[in-house]
Short mmCIF file of C-alpha atoms in Angstrom, two decimals:
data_model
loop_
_atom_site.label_atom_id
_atom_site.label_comp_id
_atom_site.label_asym_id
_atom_site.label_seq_id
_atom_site.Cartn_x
_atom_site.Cartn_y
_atom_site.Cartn_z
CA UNK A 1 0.00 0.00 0.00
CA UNK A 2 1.05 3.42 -1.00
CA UNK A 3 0.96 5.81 2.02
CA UNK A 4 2.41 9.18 0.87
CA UNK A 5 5.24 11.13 2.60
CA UNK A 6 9.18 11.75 1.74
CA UNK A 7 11.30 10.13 -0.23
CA UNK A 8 15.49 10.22 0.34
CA UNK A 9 17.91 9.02 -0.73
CA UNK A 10 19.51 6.35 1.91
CA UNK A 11 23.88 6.28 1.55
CA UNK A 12 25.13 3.23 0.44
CA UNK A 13 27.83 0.95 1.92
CA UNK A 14 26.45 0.54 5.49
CA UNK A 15 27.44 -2.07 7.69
CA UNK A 16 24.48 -4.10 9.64
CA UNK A 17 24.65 -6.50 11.92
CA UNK A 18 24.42 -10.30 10.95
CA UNK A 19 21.78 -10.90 13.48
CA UNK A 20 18.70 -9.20 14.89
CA UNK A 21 17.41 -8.17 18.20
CA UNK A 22 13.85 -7.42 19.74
CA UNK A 23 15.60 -6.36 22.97
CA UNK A 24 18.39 -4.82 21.29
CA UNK A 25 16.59 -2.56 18.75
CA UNK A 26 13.91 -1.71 22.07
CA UNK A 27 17.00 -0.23 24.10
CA UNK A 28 17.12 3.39 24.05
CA UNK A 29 14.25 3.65 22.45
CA UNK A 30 11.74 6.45 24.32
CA UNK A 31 8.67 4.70 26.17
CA UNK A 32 4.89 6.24 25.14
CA UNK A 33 4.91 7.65 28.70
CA UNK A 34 8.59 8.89 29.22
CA UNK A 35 9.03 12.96 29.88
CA UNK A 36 10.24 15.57 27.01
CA UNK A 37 13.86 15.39 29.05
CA UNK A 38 14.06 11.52 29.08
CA UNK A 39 13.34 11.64 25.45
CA UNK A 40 15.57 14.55 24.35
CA UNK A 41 18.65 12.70 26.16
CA UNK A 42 18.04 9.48 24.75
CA UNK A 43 17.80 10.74 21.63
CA UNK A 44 20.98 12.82 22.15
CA UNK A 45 22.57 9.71 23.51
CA UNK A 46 22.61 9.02 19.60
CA UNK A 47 23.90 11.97 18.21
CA UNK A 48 20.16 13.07 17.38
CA UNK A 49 18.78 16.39 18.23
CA UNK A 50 15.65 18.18 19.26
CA UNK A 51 14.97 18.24 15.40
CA UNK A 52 15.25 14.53 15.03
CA UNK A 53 13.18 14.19 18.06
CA UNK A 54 9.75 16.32 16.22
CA UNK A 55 10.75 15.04 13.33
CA UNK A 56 10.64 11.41 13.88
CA UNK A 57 7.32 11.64 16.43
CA UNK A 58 5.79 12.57 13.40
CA UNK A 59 6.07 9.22 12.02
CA UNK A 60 3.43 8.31 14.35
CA UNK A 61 1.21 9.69 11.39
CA UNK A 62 0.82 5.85 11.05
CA UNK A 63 0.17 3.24 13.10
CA UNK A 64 -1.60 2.11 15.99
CA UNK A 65 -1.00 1.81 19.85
CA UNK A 66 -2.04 -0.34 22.27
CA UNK A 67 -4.87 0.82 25.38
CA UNK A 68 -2.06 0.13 28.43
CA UNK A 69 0.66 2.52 26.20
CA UNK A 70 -1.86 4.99 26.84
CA UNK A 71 -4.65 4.43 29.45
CA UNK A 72 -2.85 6.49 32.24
CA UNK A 73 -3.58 9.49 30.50
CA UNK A 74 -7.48 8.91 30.26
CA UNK A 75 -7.98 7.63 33.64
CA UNK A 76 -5.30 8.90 36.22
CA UNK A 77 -2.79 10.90 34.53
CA UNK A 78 -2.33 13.59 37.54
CA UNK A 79 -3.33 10.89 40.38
CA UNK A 80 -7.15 12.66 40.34
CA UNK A 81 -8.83 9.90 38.41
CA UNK A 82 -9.38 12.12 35.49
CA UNK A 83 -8.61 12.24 32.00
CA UNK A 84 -5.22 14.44 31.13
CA UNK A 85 -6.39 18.04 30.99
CA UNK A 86 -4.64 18.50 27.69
CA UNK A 87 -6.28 15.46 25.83
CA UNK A 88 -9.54 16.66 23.87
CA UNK A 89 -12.98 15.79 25.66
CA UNK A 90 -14.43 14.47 23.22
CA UNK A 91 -11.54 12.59 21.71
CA UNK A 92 -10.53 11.07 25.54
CA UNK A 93 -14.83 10.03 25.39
CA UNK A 94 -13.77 8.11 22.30
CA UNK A 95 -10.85 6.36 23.40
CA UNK A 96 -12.16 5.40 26.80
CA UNK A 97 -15.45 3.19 24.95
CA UNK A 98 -12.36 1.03 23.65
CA UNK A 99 -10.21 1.74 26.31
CA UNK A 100 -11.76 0.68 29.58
CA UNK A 101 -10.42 0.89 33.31
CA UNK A 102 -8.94 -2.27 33.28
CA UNK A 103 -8.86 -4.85 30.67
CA UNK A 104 -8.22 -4.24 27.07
CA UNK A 105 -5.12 -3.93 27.27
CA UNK A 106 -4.41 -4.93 23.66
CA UNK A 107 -6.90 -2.91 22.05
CA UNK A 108 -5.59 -1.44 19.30
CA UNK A 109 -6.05 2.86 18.32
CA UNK A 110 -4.49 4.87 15.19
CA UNK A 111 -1.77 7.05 16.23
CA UNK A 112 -3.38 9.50 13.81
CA UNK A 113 -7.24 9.51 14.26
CA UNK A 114 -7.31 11.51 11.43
CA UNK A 115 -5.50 10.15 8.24
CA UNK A 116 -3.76 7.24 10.18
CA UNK A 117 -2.85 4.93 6.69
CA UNK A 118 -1.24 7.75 5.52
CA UNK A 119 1.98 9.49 5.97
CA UNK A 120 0.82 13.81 6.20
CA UNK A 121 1.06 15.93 9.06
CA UNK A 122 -2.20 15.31 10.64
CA UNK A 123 -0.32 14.17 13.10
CA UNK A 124 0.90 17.64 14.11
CA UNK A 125 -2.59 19.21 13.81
CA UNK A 126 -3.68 16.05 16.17
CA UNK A 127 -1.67 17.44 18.34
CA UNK A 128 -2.48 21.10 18.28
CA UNK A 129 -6.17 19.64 18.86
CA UNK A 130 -5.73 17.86 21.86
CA UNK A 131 -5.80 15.23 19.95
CA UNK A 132 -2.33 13.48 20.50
CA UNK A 133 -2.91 9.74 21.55
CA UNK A 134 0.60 9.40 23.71
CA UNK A 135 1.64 11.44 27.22
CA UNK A 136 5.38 11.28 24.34
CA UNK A 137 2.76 12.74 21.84
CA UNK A 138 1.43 15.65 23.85
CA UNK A 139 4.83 16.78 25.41
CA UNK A 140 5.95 18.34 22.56
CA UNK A 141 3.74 21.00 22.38
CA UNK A 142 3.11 21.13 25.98
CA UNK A 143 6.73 20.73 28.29
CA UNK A 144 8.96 22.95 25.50
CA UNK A 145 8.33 26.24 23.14
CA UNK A 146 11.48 24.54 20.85
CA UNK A 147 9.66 21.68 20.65
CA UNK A 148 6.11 23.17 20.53
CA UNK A 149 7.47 25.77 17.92
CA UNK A 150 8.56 22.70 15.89
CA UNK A 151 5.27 20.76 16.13
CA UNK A 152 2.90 24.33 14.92
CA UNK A 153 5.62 24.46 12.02
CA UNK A 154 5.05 21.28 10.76
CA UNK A 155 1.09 21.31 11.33
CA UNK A 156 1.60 24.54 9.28
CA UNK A 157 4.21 23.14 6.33
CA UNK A 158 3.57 19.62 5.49
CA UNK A 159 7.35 20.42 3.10
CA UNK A 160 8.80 21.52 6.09
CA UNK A 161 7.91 18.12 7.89
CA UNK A 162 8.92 15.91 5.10
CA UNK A 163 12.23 17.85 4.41
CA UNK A 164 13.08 17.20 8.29
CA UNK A 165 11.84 14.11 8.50
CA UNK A 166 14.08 12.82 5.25
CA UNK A 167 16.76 14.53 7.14
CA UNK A 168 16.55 12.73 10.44
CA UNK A 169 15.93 9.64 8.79
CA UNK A 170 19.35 10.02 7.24
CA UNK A 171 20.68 10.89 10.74
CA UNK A 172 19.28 8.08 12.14
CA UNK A 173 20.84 5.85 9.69
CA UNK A 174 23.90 6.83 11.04
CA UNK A 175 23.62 5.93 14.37
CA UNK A 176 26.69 3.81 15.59
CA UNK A 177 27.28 2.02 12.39
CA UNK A 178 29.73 -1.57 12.44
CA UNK A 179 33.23 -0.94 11.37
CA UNK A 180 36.07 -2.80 9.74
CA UNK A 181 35.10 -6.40 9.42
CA UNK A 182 32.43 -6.07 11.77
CA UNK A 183 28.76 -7.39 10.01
CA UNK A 184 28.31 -7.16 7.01
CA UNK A 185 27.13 -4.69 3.62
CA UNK A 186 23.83 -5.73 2.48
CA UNK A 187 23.41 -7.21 -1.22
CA UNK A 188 19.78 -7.78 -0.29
CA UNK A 189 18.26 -5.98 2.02
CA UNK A 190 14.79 -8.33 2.41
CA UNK A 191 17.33 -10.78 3.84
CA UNK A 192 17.36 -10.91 7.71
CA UNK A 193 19.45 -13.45 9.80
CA UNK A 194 18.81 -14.46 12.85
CA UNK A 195 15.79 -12.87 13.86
CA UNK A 196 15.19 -13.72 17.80
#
């Protein structure tokens, strides 16, 4: 399926790994419920910056999350029982019919309520709405005016969001790569060893 969004172009002569990791590629990786500073440093633990942070939330203009990555914020976000203040009323209404108490964990939400099989930035205008689905969502327009500056410019630019987010995409493609005889160069990149 076709979704939309950037294109760039990815350098050539990387070295991957010969194996693959659930628990390695999940380390270092922000949480849905982790604090604008958590997330900033981890992703400055990789040489990625506040940029790369926006940017690459906005990939959440697809997918889906699970209920328990987000139920805290429609049911006891401040320790008062009540929904997050900055979530939409109507939208935390909606998510709490499939979203219960307790139970449903795995129930399953778009990321972007608005346009979430395609890659735009709805995402950003979610946001701006109250509509965010993730506490990691919401925090960038609400804990920082770089990052909140960031998120209105991309709701604004859709050009602007897709230049960054080719950008970052590069940068993150850079992130501790294998040297010397380490891994290996990928002929074919469909192949995956290992896969635990």
């Amino acid at each position: 399926m076709q979704v939309g969004g950037p294109f760039w172009d990815v350098p050539l002569g990387r070295r991957d790994s010969l194996g693959a990791s659930i628990q390695g590629s999940n380390q270092g990786i922000p949480a849905p419920n982790n604090t604008l500073p958590t997330i900033i440093t981890k992703f400055k633990r990789l040489g990625l910056n506040v940029v790369d942070v926006v940017a690459l939330s906005g990939g959440h203009t697809i997918g889906l999350s699970r209920c328990t990555s987000f139920r805290q914020r429609l049911y006891n976000q401040s320790g008062n029982g009540l929904a997050d203040g900055t979530l939409d009323v109507s939208y935390a209404a909606q998510l709490r019919q499939g979203c219960p108490r307790s139970g449903g964990d795995d129930n399953l939400f778009p990321l972007d309520i608005v346009s979430s099989t395609k890659f735009d930035n709805y995402y950003f205008k979610n946001i701006l709405a109250g509509r965010g689905l993730l506490s990691s969502d919401e925090v960038l327009l609400t804990k920082s005016a770089e990052t909140a500056a960031l998120v209105k410019a991309y709701a604004n630019d859709v050009h602007l969001f897709f230049q960054h987010f080719a950008q970052s995409m590069v940068n993150m493609g850079n992130i501790t790569p294998l040297t010397g005889s380490q891994g290996e160069i990928r002929k074919n990149c469909r192949r995956l060893n290992n896969f635990h």
